Structures are given as structure tokens and as C-alpha cells.
Amino acid sequence: MSSLYSAVSNSLSLTADWFFKALWLVESDRNNAKVDTYRKALWPEISGNVLELGPGFAESLRFLNHVTISDGSHVVDSNVITSYTALEPNVFLYDRLHKNAEINGFCVEYDHKSYPNCKELGTIPTRENMVPFNIVRGTLDDPNNIPQRVLDNAPYDTVLTSFSLCTVKDPEATIKNIIRLLKPGGAHVFIEHVRQPPPGDKRVTEDNNVNSVLWGKIQDWITPLWSIIGHGCHVNRETGVTIANMDGWESVEYKNVRPVIDLQSRIMPLSIGKAIKATK
């Protein structure tokens, strides 16, 4: 009976992963239109040994520091980014993830332990100083179930989350593990959509006269349904607040913005910032 339950559960999980890819193929352009302005300002600060949680298609890699090499290609700067680990649980996103990593000049490697079906995949190095890009299947929800490759590559100079903490099963546990994996003084850089900040929130830098009380209630109403459609996405999490309230930081700086691009933006305001791990 348990084996049948496990088979059915796995099948449903894979179906949900496939559906999310189909949804994201439609929604990713609109999401990028909303957040790319903020990524352009923040992503050049990303450096060193990097871990990204839930990179999806990894379209934001183009905002990292790049250099132009002898053949005219525009590739990630190996003097700034030394290694990149992409922790992504949805294997249906790997084709676009892999492609975007290669476009940006990374040498893609797959973690065989977390994704045994990856034997035929990878990048053949074509030049010296290609930055390794490790694709690992998994999450940081459970401290006892972090993929070994993620642990082996730690500690990290930067941990990056972009529209990923909305979907994790346990945000607090995930953030604790981010802190654990960062080196002292390392940075958690984040852009996350959140519940509408309350009126008068001093962290709001773009207000656009949004009725935050009304839209906050709408977020609460739609989250149960949207979390099913959106692969676990919770539009009413106060992620910036959660990050700031965790122990282990030396400093946390973030702002809240209420972009008004379309109706969806009303239910997806953003918390954007950086948290620095304590050195002691």
C-alpha cells in the first residue's frame, strides 16, 4: 500500500512540475518585465561562490557581471563569479536553465546523486576559465535532506533567491539553512513577492496609490487556490519581515515596492534587499 501511495504521490508531483513549466512559459516574460529593473541594480553585487534557490529558467543570469572575450562572446566574468550552484527541484525547467547558463558562458554540470537521469547532459568546456554551473535537484526546506553537492560547495559568498521563497514549504527553515550555508559576512540577496505592506510602511519606496488594505485581503482570499495553481506559491507571505526577524544576521536592508504594471502586480508587491550574515 505504501509503495502504491508513493507511486501516486510521485506521479502527481511530476504532473504539477510539468504544469508549472507550461504556466511559466507564459508568465515568465511578464514577471521579467516587472522585476528586471530591480535586478539590474542588484545583480552586479553578486559575487564569489554563489548558490541560487529555485532559479527556474535562470533568465536573470544576464544581469551578472560579464566580460567580452576574444571571439566577441559576452560571458560571465570569472574574476567576479567563481562558481554557481543552481538548486532547482523542478526537472522540467532544466532544459531552459541549462541553455541560459550556457548562453552566459557557464560550464554546466549536473549533480548525479540528486538527479540520476543527468548522465547524458552537461557542457564540454570550450575555453579556459569557464565558471562551473552546478545544477542540483532539491530544496533547503529540511536541514537533514540538503543535497550533498550543495553542502560540499559551501560556504557561499552569496545566496540568491528570486521569486522562490514564496513556494518553499517552510520559509523559516529555508532561511535558517541559507544562513547556515553562507560564510561569515556573506550576503543573501533577494527579490521576493510579498503580502501588501500595511499603510504607512516606511520601507515602501514606490506606493503608486495602491489600496494596500483591500489588496492584502484579496491576497489572503486567493492564496489557497493560487498555491495549487502556482505550484505552492503563496502570495500573502511577509518574506521581507521573515528574513529580517531571523537570528544570525549582522544587517538586513530591504525596501518594499508596489509596482503597477498590470492587475497581477496588485497581488505581487515586492521586497527587495540584502541580508549580511554575522561575522561572529
mmCIF file of C-alpha atoms in Angstrom:
data_model
loop_
_atom_site.group_PDB
_atom_site.id
_atom_site.type_symbol
_atom_site.label_atom_id
_atom_site.label_comp_id
_atom_site.label_asym_id
_atom_site.label_seq_id
_atom_site.Cartn_x
_atom_site.Cartn_y
_atom_site.Cartn_z
ATOM 1 C CA MET A 1 0.000 0.000 0.000
ATOM 2 C CA SER A 2 2.804 2.375 0.890
ATOM 3 C CA SER A 3 4.533 1.716 -2.457
ATOM 4 C CA LEU A 4 1.293 2.497 -4.308
ATOM 5 C CA TYR A 5 0.872 5.716 -2.341
ATOM 6 C CA SER A 6 4.462 6.672 -3.087
ATOM 7 C CA ALA A 7 3.997 5.990 -6.820
ATOM 8 C CA VAL A 8 0.796 8.035 -6.980
ATOM 9 C CA SER A 9 2.339 10.867 -4.964
ATOM 10 C CA ASN A 10 5.393 10.956 -7.225
ATOM 11 C CA SER A 11 3.209 10.953 -10.338
ATOM 12 C CA LEU A 12 1.127 13.848 -9.036
ATOM 13 C CA SER A 13 4.274 15.773 -8.120
ATOM 14 C CA LEU A 14 5.730 15.331 -11.616
ATOM 15 C CA THR A 15 2.417 16.384 -13.163
ATOM 16 C CA ALA A 16 2.432 19.533 -11.039
ATOM 17 C CA ASP A 17 6.041 20.228 -12.087
ATOM 18 C CA TRP A 18 5.129 19.837 -15.764
ATOM 19 C CA PHE A 19 2.087 22.107 -15.378
ATOM 20 C CA PHE A 20 4.196 24.769 -13.689
ATOM 21 C CA LYS A 21 6.654 24.761 -16.585
ATOM 22 C CA ALA A 22 3.761 25.242 -19.022
ATOM 23 C CA LEU A 23 2.466 28.101 -16.868
ATOM 24 C CA TRP A 24 5.898 29.690 -16.518
ATOM 25 C CA LEU A 25 6.487 29.629 -20.274
ATOM 26 C CA VAL A 26 3.517 32.000 -20.481
ATOM 27 C CA GLU A 27 4.166 34.063 -17.339
ATOM 28 C CA SER A 28 7.951 34.463 -17.292
ATOM 29 C CA ASP A 29 8.049 37.413 -19.713
ATOM 30 C CA ARG A 30 5.506 39.328 -17.649
ATOM 31 C CA ASN A 31 7.400 38.550 -14.467
ATOM 32 C CA ASN A 32 10.658 39.742 -16.024
ATOM 33 C CA ALA A 33 9.035 42.993 -17.149
ATOM 34 C CA LYS A 34 8.121 43.673 -13.551
ATOM 35 C CA VAL A 35 11.384 42.818 -11.806
ATOM 36 C CA ASP A 36 14.203 43.292 -14.318
ATOM 37 C CA THR A 37 14.595 46.963 -13.371
ATOM 38 C CA TYR A 38 15.399 45.912 -9.811
ATOM 39 C CA ARG A 39 17.611 43.011 -10.881
ATOM 40 C CA LYS A 40 19.742 45.331 -12.999
ATOM 41 C CA ALA A 41 20.506 47.378 -9.894
ATOM 42 C CA LEU A 42 21.142 44.464 -7.518
ATOM 43 C CA TRP A 43 22.611 41.584 -9.548
ATOM 44 C CA PRO A 44 26.006 43.240 -10.251
ATOM 45 C CA GLU A 45 26.643 42.987 -6.492
ATOM 46 C CA ILE A 46 26.513 39.180 -6.685
ATOM 47 C CA SER A 47 29.992 37.697 -6.458
ATOM 48 C CA GLY A 48 32.169 34.787 -5.445
ATOM 49 C CA ASN A 49 30.823 31.319 -4.815
ATOM 50 C CA VAL A 50 27.073 31.622 -5.475
ATOM 51 C CA LEU A 51 24.070 29.478 -4.535
ATOM 52 C CA GLU A 52 20.694 30.263 -6.104
ATOM 53 C CA LEU A 53 17.473 28.709 -4.832
ATOM 54 C CA GLY A 54 14.794 27.975 -7.393
ATOM 55 C CA PRO A 55 16.365 29.701 -10.412
ATOM 56 C CA GLY A 56 13.661 28.433 -12.776
ATOM 57 C CA PHE A 57 14.798 29.317 -16.298
ATOM 58 C CA ALA A 58 17.672 31.431 -14.874
ATOM 59 C CA GLU A 59 16.876 34.323 -17.192
ATOM 60 C CA SER A 60 18.366 36.763 -14.674
ATOM 61 C CA LEU A 61 21.893 35.418 -15.251
ATOM 62 C CA ARG A 62 22.314 38.092 -17.934
ATOM 63 C CA PHE A 63 22.436 40.757 -15.201
ATOM 64 C CA LEU A 64 25.547 39.320 -13.552
ATOM 65 C CA ASN A 65 28.907 40.939 -14.276
ATOM 66 C CA HIS A 66 30.016 39.957 -17.794
ATOM 67 C CA VAL A 67 33.086 40.472 -19.963
ATOM 68 C CA THR A 68 33.632 40.302 -23.709
ATOM 69 C CA ILE A 69 36.157 37.648 -24.774
ATOM 70 C CA SER A 70 38.267 37.314 -27.919
ATOM 71 C CA ASP A 71 35.565 35.705 -30.075
ATOM 72 C CA GLY A 72 33.147 38.518 -29.227
ATOM 73 C CA SER A 73 31.046 36.478 -26.819
ATOM 74 C CA HIS A 74 29.611 38.201 -23.750
ATOM 75 C CA VAL A 75 30.213 35.808 -20.833
ATOM 76 C CA VAL A 76 30.058 35.867 -17.055
ATOM 77 C CA ASP A 77 33.187 37.387 -15.511
ATOM 78 C CA SER A 78 35.200 34.618 -13.835
ATOM 79 C CA ASN A 79 37.026 37.247 -11.775
ATOM 80 C CA VAL A 80 33.706 38.114 -10.106
ATOM 81 C CA ILE A 81 31.745 34.838 -10.133
ATOM 82 C CA THR A 82 33.931 31.845 -9.256
ATOM 83 C CA SER A 83 31.276 29.109 -9.012
ATOM 84 C CA TYR A 84 27.473 28.896 -9.319
ATOM 85 C CA THR A 85 25.193 26.277 -7.798
ATOM 86 C CA ALA A 86 21.590 26.243 -9.009
ATOM 87 C CA LEU A 87 19.324 24.360 -6.594
ATOM 88 C CA GLU A 88 16.149 23.644 -8.570
ATOM 89 C CA PRO A 89 13.617 20.923 -7.661
ATOM 90 C CA ASN A 90 11.664 21.009 -10.957
ATOM 91 C CA VAL A 91 13.468 18.936 -13.605
ATOM 92 C CA PHE A 92 11.106 20.149 -16.338
ATOM 93 C CA LEU A 93 12.811 23.543 -16.121
ATOM 94 C CA TYR A 94 16.284 22.137 -16.683
ATOM 95 C CA ASP A 95 16.357 22.479 -20.473
ATOM 96 C CA ARG A 96 15.872 26.255 -20.392
ATOM 97 C CA LEU A 97 18.003 26.553 -17.249
ATOM 98 C CA HIS A 98 20.854 24.710 -18.963
ATOM 99 C CA LYS A 99 20.506 26.759 -22.151
ATOM 100 C CA ASN A 100 20.559 30.112 -20.350
ATOM 101 C CA ALA A 101 23.594 29.079 -18.306
ATOM 102 C CA GLU A 102 25.480 28.178 -21.497
ATOM 103 C CA ILE A 103 24.420 31.410 -23.221
ATOM 104 C CA ASN A 104 26.039 33.289 -20.343
ATOM 105 C CA GLY A 105 29.287 31.372 -20.692
ATOM 106 C CA PHE A 106 28.999 28.906 -17.808
ATOM 107 C CA CYS A 107 30.206 25.314 -17.946
ATOM 108 C CA VAL A 108 27.133 23.299 -16.928
ATOM 109 C CA GLU A 109 27.480 20.255 -14.712
ATOM 110 C CA TYR A 110 24.705 18.099 -13.233
ATOM 111 C CA ASP A 111 24.683 16.519 -9.810
ATOM 112 C CA HIS A 112 24.275 12.780 -10.409
ATOM 113 C CA LYS A 113 23.256 11.981 -6.841
ATOM 114 C CA SER A 114 20.255 14.316 -6.748
ATOM 115 C CA TYR A 115 19.345 13.777 -10.426
ATOM 116 C CA PRO A 116 20.459 10.305 -11.627
ATOM 117 C CA ASN A 117 18.966 10.813 -15.117
ATOM 118 C CA CYS A 118 21.502 13.503 -15.979
ATOM 119 C CA LYS A 119 24.224 11.201 -17.348
ATOM 120 C CA GLU A 120 23.884 12.394 -20.937
ATOM 121 C CA LEU A 121 23.746 16.087 -20.021
ATOM 122 C CA GLY A 122 26.442 18.689 -19.449
ATOM 123 C CA THR A 123 28.715 21.179 -21.198
ATOM 124 C CA ILE A 124 32.033 20.393 -22.868
ATOM 125 C CA PRO A 125 34.433 23.207 -21.895
ATOM 126 C CA THR A 126 35.383 25.284 -24.944
ATOM 127 C CA ARG A 127 37.760 27.766 -23.319
ATOM 128 C CA GLU A 128 39.811 28.334 -20.191
ATOM 129 C CA ASN A 129 38.341 29.894 -17.066
ATOM 130 C CA MET A 130 34.748 28.805 -17.734
ATOM 131 C CA VAL A 131 32.825 29.210 -14.479
ATOM 132 C CA PRO A 132 31.261 25.923 -13.270
ATOM 133 C CA PHE A 133 27.455 25.937 -13.063
ATOM 134 C CA ASN A 134 26.183 23.045 -10.937
ATOM 135 C CA ILE A 135 22.529 22.056 -11.421
ATOM 136 C CA VAL A 136 21.319 20.249 -8.311
ATOM 137 C CA ARG A 137 17.835 18.873 -7.676
ATOM 138 C CA GLY A 138 16.389 19.684 -4.267
ATOM 139 C CA THR A 139 15.419 22.344 -1.741
ATOM 140 C CA LEU A 140 16.590 23.745 1.593
ATOM 141 C CA ASP A 141 13.364 23.018 3.493
ATOM 142 C CA ASP A 142 14.810 20.178 5.543
ATOM 143 C CA PRO A 143 18.251 20.589 7.170
ATOM 144 C CA ASN A 144 18.593 16.801 7.163
ATOM 145 C CA ASN A 145 17.871 16.479 3.454
ATOM 146 C CA ILE A 146 20.072 19.102 1.802
ATOM 147 C CA PRO A 147 21.753 17.648 -1.318
ATOM 148 C CA GLN A 148 25.346 16.686 -0.615
ATOM 149 C CA ARG A 149 26.636 18.733 -3.569
ATOM 150 C CA VAL A 150 25.175 21.879 -2.003
ATOM 151 C CA LEU A 151 26.911 21.071 1.281
ATOM 152 C CA ASP A 152 30.183 20.216 -0.455
ATOM 153 C CA ASN A 153 30.213 23.543 -2.326
ATOM 154 C CA ALA A 154 29.601 25.568 0.861
ATOM 155 C CA PRO A 155 30.292 28.032 2.331
ATOM 156 C CA TYR A 156 28.863 30.557 -0.126
ATOM 157 C CA ASP A 157 29.725 34.198 -0.629
ATOM 158 C CA THR A 158 26.237 34.894 -1.960
ATOM 159 C CA VAL A 159 22.911 33.090 -1.710
ATOM 160 C CA LEU A 160 20.310 34.370 -4.152
ATOM 161 C CA THR A 161 16.532 33.988 -4.050
ATOM 162 C CA SER A 162 14.238 35.497 -6.653
ATOM 163 C CA PHE A 163 10.539 34.577 -6.508
ATOM 164 C CA SER A 164 11.408 31.319 -4.773
ATOM 165 C CA LEU A 165 10.698 31.734 -1.036
ATOM 166 C CA CYS A 166 7.001 32.056 -1.882
ATOM 167 C CA THR A 167 6.897 28.381 -2.857
ATOM 168 C CA VAL A 168 9.072 26.656 -0.265
ATOM 169 C CA LYS A 169 7.227 24.509 2.249
ATOM 170 C CA ASP A 170 8.961 26.029 5.275
ATOM 171 C CA PRO A 171 10.297 29.584 4.754
ATOM 172 C CA GLU A 172 11.825 29.855 8.228
ATOM 173 C CA ALA A 173 13.692 26.554 7.886
ATOM 174 C CA THR A 174 14.896 27.549 4.423
ATOM 175 C CA ILE A 175 16.224 30.901 5.642
ATOM 176 C CA LYS A 176 17.946 29.215 8.590
ATOM 177 C CA ASN A 177 19.713 26.945 6.114
ATOM 178 C CA ILE A 178 20.653 29.918 3.942
ATOM 179 C CA ILE A 179 22.335 31.457 6.979
ATOM 180 C CA ARG A 180 23.999 28.134 7.764
ATOM 181 C CA LEU A 181 25.429 27.816 4.240
ATOM 182 C CA LEU A 182 26.693 31.391 3.957
ATOM 183 C CA LYS A 183 30.223 32.209 5.015
ATOM 184 C CA PRO A 184 30.532 34.864 7.784
ATOM 185 C CA GLY A 185 29.942 38.209 6.108
ATOM 186 C CA GLY A 186 28.251 36.529 3.146
ATOM 187 C CA ALA A 187 25.133 38.020 1.569
ATOM 188 C CA HIS A 188 21.612 36.769 0.975
ATOM 189 C CA VAL A 189 20.367 38.810 -1.991
ATOM 190 C CA PHE A 190 16.625 38.601 -2.538
ATOM 191 C CA ILE A 191 13.719 39.806 -4.636
ATOM 192 C CA GLU A 192 10.521 38.211 -3.403
ATOM 193 C CA HIS A 193 6.867 38.995 -3.939
ATOM 194 C CA VAL A 194 5.048 39.502 -0.652
ATOM 195 C CA ARG A 195 1.780 40.423 1.002
ATOM 196 C CA GLN A 196 0.869 44.075 0.549
ATOM 197 C CA PRO A 197 2.766 46.052 3.215
ATOM 198 C CA PRO A 198 0.433 47.965 5.552
ATOM 199 C CA PRO A 199 -0.376 51.656 5.017
ATOM 200 C CA GLY A 200 2.406 53.888 6.298
ATOM 201 C CA ASP A 201 5.109 51.223 5.984
ATOM 202 C CA LYS A 202 8.334 53.262 5.922
ATOM 203 C CA ARG A 203 10.073 50.644 3.769
ATOM 204 C CA VAL A 204 7.722 51.327 0.851
ATOM 205 C CA THR A 205 9.628 53.331 -1.751
ATOM 206 C CA GLU A 206 7.093 53.021 -4.586
ATOM 207 C CA ASP A 207 3.498 53.345 -3.458
ATOM 208 C CA ASN A 208 1.522 54.171 -6.634
ATOM 209 C CA ASN A 209 -1.580 54.850 -4.522
ATOM 210 C CA VAL A 210 -2.366 51.157 -4.183
ATOM 211 C CA ASN A 211 -5.119 50.334 -1.677
ATOM 212 C CA SER A 212 -2.912 48.007 0.361
ATOM 213 C CA VAL A 213 -5.626 47.013 2.849
ATOM 214 C CA LEU A 214 -8.004 45.855 0.105
ATOM 215 C CA TRP A 215 -5.373 44.106 -1.953
ATOM 216 C CA GLY A 216 -3.860 42.468 1.113
ATOM 217 C CA LYS A 217 -7.242 40.906 1.872
ATOM 218 C CA ILE A 218 -7.569 39.777 -1.736
ATOM 219 C CA GLN A 219 -4.160 38.126 -1.452
ATOM 220 C CA ASP A 220 -5.338 36.247 1.642
ATOM 221 C CA TRP A 221 -8.516 35.128 -0.161
ATOM 222 C CA ILE A 222 -6.838 33.821 -3.294
ATOM 223 C CA THR A 223 -3.765 32.169 -1.735
ATOM 224 C CA PRO A 224 -5.408 28.767 -1.043
ATOM 225 C CA LEU A 225 -6.398 28.396 -4.707
ATOM 226 C CA TRP A 226 -3.334 30.086 -6.167
ATOM 227 C CA SER A 227 -0.978 27.876 -4.147
ATOM 228 C CA ILE A 228 -2.457 24.899 -6.024
ATOM 229 C CA ILE A 229 -2.336 26.507 -9.465
ATOM 230 C CA GLY A 230 1.022 28.162 -8.859
ATOM 231 C CA HIS A 231 2.942 25.127 -7.644
ATOM 232 C CA GLY A 232 2.864 26.090 -3.963
ATOM 233 C CA CYS A 233 3.185 29.844 -4.490
ATOM 234 C CA HIS A 234 1.839 31.862 -1.537
ATOM 235 C CA VAL A 235 1.109 35.469 -2.488
ATOM 236 C CA ASN A 236 0.491 36.565 1.102
ATOM 237 C CA ARG A 237 3.811 35.740 2.777
ATOM 238 C CA GLU A 238 5.634 38.600 4.500
ATOM 239 C CA THR A 239 9.015 37.354 3.358
ATOM 240 C CA GLY A 240 10.988 40.548 3.931
ATOM 241 C CA VAL A 241 9.776 40.657 7.521
ATOM 242 C CA THR A 242 10.555 36.965 7.996
ATOM 243 C CA ILE A 243 14.119 37.390 6.739
ATOM 244 C CA ALA A 244 14.713 40.470 8.898
ATOM 245 C CA ASN A 245 13.425 38.726 12.032
ATOM 246 C CA MET A 246 15.743 35.720 11.759
ATOM 247 C CA ASP A 247 18.719 35.407 14.073
ATOM 248 C CA GLY A 248 22.176 35.224 12.547
ATOM 249 C CA TRP A 249 22.300 38.440 10.524
ATOM 250 C CA GLU A 250 24.679 41.313 11.025
ATOM 251 C CA SER A 251 22.416 43.583 8.996
ATOM 252 C CA VAL A 252 19.307 43.408 6.822
ATOM 253 C CA GLU A 253 18.413 46.157 4.389
ATOM 254 C CA TYR A 254 15.401 45.937 2.116
ATOM 255 C CA LYS A 255 12.671 48.020 0.542
ATOM 256 C CA ASN A 256 9.097 47.304 -0.446
ATOM 257 C CA VAL A 257 7.664 48.416 -3.783
ATOM 258 C CA ARG A 258 4.133 48.367 -5.135
ATOM 259 C CA PRO A 259 4.661 48.278 -8.914
ATOM 260 C CA VAL A 260 1.609 48.994 -11.036
ATOM 261 C CA ILE A 261 2.110 47.284 -14.372
ATOM 262 C CA ASP A 262 -0.993 45.130 -14.559
ATOM 263 C CA LEU A 263 -3.632 43.597 -12.301
ATOM 264 C CA GLN A 264 -1.276 40.831 -11.233
ATOM 265 C CA SER A 265 1.124 43.421 -9.843
ATOM 266 C CA ARG A 266 -1.511 44.433 -7.280
ATOM 267 C CA ILE A 267 -1.273 40.990 -5.695
ATOM 268 C CA MET A 268 2.512 40.726 -6.042
ATOM 269 C CA PRO A 269 4.296 43.707 -4.460
ATOM 270 C CA LEU A 270 7.993 43.140 -3.902
ATOM 271 C CA SER A 271 10.507 43.031 -1.070
ATOM 272 C CA ILE A 272 13.998 43.713 -2.442
ATOM 273 C CA GLY A 273 17.199 43.702 -0.443
ATOM 274 C CA LYS A 274 20.253 42.113 1.067
ATOM 275 C CA ALA A 275 20.981 40.438 4.392
ATOM 276 C CA ILE A 276 24.560 40.042 5.648
ATOM 277 C CA LYS A 277 25.492 37.101 7.852
ATOM 278 C CA ALA A 278 27.068 37.973 11.185
ATOM 279 C CA THR A 279 30.821 37.528 11.390
ATOM 280 C CA LYS A 280 30.734 36.344 14.993
#
